One Martini backbone bead per residue (centre of mass of N, CA, C, O) as a GRO file, in nm:
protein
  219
    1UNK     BB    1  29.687  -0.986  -9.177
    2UNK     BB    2  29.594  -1.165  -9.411
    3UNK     BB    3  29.353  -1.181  -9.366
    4UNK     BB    4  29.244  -0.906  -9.375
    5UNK     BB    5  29.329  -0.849  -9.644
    6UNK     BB    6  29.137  -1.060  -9.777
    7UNK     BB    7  28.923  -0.821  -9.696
    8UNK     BB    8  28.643  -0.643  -9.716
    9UNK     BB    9  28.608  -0.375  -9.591
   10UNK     BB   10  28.669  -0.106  -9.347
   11UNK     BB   11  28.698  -0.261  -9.102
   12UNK     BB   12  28.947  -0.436  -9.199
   13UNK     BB   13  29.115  -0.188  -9.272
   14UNK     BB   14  29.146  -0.084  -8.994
   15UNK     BB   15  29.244  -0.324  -8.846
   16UNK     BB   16  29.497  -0.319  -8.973
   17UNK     BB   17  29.585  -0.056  -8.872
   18UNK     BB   18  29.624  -0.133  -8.603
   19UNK     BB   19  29.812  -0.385  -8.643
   20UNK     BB   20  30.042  -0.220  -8.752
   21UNK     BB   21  30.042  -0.029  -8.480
   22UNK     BB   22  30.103  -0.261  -8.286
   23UNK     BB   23  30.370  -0.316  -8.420
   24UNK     BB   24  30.482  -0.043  -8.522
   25UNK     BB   25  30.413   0.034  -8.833
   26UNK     BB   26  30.326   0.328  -8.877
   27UNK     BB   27  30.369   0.422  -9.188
   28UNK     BB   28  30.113   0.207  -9.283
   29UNK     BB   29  29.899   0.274  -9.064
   30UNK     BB   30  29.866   0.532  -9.175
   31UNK     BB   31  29.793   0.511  -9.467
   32UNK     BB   32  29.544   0.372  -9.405
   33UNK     BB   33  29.401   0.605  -9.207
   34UNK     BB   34  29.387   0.789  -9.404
   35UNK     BB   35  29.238   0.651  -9.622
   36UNK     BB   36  28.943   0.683  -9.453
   37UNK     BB   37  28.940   0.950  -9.467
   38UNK     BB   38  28.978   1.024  -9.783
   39UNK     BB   39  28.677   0.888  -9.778
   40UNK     BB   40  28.344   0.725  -9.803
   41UNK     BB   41  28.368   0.424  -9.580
   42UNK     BB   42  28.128   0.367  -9.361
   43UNK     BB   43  28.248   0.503  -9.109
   44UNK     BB   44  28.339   0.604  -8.799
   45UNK     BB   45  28.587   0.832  -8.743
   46UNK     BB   46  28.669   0.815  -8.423
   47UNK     BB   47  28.887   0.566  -8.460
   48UNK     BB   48  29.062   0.683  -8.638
   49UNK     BB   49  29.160   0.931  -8.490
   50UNK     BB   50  29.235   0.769  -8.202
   51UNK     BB   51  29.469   0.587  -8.385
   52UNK     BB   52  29.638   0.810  -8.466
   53UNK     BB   53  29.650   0.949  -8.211
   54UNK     BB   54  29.841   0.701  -8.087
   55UNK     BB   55  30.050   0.681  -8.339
   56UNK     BB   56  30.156   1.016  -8.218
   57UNK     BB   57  30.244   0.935  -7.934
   58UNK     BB   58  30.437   0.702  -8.036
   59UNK     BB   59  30.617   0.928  -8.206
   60UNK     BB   60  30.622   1.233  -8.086
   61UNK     BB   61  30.344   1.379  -8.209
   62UNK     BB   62  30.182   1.650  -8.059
   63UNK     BB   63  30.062   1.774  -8.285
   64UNK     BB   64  29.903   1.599  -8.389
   65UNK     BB   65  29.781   1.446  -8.161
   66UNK     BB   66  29.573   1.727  -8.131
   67UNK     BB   67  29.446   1.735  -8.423
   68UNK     BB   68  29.273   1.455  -8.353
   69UNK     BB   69  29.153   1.534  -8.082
   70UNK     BB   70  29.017   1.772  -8.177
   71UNK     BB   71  28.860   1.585  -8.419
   72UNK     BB   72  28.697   1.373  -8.218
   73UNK     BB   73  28.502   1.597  -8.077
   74UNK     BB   74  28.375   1.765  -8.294
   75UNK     BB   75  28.305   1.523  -8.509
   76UNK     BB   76  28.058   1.501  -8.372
   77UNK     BB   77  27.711   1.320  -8.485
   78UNK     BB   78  27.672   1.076  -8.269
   79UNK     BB   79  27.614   0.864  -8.078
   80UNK     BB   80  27.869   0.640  -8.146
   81UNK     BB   81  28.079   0.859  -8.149
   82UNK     BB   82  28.054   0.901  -7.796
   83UNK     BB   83  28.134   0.581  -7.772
   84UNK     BB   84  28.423   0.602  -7.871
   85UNK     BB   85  28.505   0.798  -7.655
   86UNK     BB   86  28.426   0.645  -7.404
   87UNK     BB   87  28.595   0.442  -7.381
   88UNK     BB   88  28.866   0.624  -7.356
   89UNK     BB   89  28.775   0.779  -7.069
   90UNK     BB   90  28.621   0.602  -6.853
   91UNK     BB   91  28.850   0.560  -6.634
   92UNK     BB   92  28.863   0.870  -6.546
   93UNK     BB   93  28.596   0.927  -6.447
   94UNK     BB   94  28.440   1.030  -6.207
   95UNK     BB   95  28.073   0.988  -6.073
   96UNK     BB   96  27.974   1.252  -6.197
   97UNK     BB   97  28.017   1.219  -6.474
   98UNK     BB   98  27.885   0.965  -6.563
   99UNK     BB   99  27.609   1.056  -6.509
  100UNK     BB  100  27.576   1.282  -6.661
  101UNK     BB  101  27.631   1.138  -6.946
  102UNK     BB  102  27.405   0.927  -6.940
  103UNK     BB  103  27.160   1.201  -6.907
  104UNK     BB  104  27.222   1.219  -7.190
  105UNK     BB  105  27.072   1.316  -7.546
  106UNK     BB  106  27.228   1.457  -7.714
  107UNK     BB  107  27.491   1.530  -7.921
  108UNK     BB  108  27.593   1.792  -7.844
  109UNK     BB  109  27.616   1.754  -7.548
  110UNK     BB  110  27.853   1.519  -7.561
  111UNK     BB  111  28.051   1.740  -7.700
  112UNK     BB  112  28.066   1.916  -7.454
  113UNK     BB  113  28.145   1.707  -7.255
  114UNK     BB  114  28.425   1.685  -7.385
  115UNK     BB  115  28.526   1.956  -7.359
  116UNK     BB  116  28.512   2.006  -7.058
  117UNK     BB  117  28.674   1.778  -6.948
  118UNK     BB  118  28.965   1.865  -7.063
  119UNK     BB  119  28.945   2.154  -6.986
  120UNK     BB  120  28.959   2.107  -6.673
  121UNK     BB  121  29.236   1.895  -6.737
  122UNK     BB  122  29.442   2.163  -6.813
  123UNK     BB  123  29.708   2.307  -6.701
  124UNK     BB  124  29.724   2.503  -6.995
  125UNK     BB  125  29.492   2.681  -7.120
  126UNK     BB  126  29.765   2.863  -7.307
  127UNK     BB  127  29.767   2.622  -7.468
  128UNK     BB  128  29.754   2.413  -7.757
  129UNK     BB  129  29.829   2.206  -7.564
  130UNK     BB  130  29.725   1.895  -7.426
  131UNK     BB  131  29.867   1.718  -7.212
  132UNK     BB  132  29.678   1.560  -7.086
  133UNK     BB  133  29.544   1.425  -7.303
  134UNK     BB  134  29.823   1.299  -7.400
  135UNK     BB  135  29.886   1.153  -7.124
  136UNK     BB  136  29.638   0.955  -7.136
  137UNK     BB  137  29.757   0.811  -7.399
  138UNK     BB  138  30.029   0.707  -7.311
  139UNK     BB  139  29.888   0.526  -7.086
  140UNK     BB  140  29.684   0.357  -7.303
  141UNK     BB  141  29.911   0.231  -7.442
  142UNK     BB  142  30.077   0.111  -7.252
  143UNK     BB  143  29.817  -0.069  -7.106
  144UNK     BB  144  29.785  -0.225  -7.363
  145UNK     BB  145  30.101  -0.353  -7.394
  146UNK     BB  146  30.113  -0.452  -7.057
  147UNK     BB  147  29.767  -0.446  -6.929
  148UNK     BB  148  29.622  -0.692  -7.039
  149UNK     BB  149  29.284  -0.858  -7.081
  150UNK     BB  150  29.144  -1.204  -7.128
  151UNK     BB  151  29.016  -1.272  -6.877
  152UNK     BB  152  28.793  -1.373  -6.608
  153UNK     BB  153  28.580  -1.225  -6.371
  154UNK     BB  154  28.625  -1.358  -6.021
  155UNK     BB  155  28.659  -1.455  -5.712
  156UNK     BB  156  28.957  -1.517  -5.762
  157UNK     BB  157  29.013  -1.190  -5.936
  158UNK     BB  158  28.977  -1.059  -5.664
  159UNK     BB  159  29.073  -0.819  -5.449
  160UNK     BB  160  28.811  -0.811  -5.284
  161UNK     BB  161  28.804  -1.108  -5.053
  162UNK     BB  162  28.690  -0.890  -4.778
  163UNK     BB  163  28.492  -0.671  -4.861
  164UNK     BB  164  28.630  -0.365  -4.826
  165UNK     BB  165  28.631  -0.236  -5.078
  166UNK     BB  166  28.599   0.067  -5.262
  167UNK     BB  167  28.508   0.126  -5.590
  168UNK     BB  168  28.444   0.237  -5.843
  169UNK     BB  169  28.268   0.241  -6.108
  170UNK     BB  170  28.478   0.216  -6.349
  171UNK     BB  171  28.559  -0.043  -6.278
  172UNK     BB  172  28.307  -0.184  -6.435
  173UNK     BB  173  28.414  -0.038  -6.743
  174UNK     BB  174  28.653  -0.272  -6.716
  175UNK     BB  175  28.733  -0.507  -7.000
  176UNK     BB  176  29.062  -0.469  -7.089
  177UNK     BB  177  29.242  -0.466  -6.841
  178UNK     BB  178  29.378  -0.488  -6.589
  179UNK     BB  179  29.440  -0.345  -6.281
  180UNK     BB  180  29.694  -0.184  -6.352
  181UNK     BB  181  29.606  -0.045  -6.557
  182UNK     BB  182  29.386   0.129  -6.460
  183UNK     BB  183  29.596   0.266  -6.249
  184UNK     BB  184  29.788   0.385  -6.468
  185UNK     BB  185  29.605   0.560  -6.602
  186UNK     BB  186  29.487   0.729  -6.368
  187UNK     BB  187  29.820   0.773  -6.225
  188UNK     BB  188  30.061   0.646  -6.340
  189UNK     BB  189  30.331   0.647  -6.230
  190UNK     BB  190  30.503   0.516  -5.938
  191UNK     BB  191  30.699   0.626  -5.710
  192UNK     BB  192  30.690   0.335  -5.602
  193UNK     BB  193  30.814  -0.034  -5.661
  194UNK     BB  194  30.717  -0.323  -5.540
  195UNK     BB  195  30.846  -0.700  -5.555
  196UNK     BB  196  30.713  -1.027  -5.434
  197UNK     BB  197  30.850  -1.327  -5.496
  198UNK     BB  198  30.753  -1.560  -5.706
  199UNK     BB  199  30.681  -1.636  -6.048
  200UNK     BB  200  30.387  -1.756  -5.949
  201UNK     BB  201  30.423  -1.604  -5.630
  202UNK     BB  202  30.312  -1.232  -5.593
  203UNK     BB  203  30.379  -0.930  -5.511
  204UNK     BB  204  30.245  -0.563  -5.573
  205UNK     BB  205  30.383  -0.267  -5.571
  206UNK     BB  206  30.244   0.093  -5.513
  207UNK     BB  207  30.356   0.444  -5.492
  208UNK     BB  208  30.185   0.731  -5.373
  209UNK     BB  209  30.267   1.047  -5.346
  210UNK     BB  210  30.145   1.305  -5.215
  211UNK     BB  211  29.950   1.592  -5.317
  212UNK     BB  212  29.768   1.843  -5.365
  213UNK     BB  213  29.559   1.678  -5.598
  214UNK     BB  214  29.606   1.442  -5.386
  215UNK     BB  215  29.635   1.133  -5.210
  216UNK     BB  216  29.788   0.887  -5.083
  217UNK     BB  217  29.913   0.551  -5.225
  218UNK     BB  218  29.842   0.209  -5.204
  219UNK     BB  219  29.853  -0.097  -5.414
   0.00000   0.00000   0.00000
């Protein structure tokens, strides 16, 4: 936080506030990124309104996080503006989504689809907040503070020793989780959870009861 602060320039200070918000600072962190927004501060707002939207979904501020979520898709301006939306959002795609998305040119046409991914995914279309996109944020910051991944993928840490797991595409645009937190983003707390073995070597299952949008998972 020292350096940050003597540096000069918006991405600094974003950063900083980025700094204050993980680590609990809400405070800091909101004034600090509200006024990125409040001045001509020469970067893309997404990263800003993103940042603010998890740090309402962390204050439990719906109505707050609702209004930076939809300015976050609105105010998109640029190819950079909707790769901004694209980090956060890419865990959950489709492989028809994916496919669908690289395929635009528009910057028009990416701003509608994603009025459109998650008007999709929305529970309760007649309700002013979308649940759904914001319990996304709210498991992709637990993912953040409980399941970063900051080490090298290799054969050593790949699950799929025997080459027989088929996993989405979107598994390899997961560049900041380990594995459960992917899983977790995608599917959120599991119904059962069991550990075994020592602190060094262990086992760790997840179960998901069948519901009527998916079916039963054992991961």
């Amino acid at each position: 936080a020292r350096w940050l602060t003597a540096q000069r320039g918006a991405w600094p200070e974003y950063f900083l506030g980025e700094h204050h918000r993980r680590n609990g600072r809400f405070a800091q962190a909101d004034s600090i990124l509200q006024s990125l927004l409040t001045r001509n501060s020469g970067i893309s707002k997404q990263p800003v309104y993103l940042s603010l939207l998890r740090s309402s979904v962390e204050q439990k501020k719906q109505e707050d996080a609702q209004r930076y979520f939809d300015l976050a898709w609105r105010s998109i301006q640029t190819h950079i503006d909707a790769e901004f939306l694209f980090e956060d959002y890419k865990l959950i795609f489709t492989e028809k989504e994916l496919e669908v998305f690289r395929g635009l040119d528009a910057v028009a046409q990416k701003r509608e689809f994603f009025r459109t991914f998650w008007a999709t995914r929305n529970p309760r279309p007649a309700s002013p907040i979308n649940y759904r996109a914001l319990e996304h944020f709210r498991r992709l910051v637990f993912a953040e503070n409980n399941y970063w991944y900051d080490g090298v993928d290799s054969k050593v840490s790949n699950p799929d020793q025997l080459t027989r797991l088929r996993f989405p595409r979107t598994r390899a645009l997961n560049q900041e989780l380990n594995d459960k937190g992917l899983i977790y983003v995608r599917h959120g707390e599991p119904n059962d959870w069991a550990k075994t073995g020592g602190p060094l070597i262990s086992n760790e299952s997840w179960h998901y009861y069948k519901r009527p949008d998916r079916p039963e998972y054992i991961f």
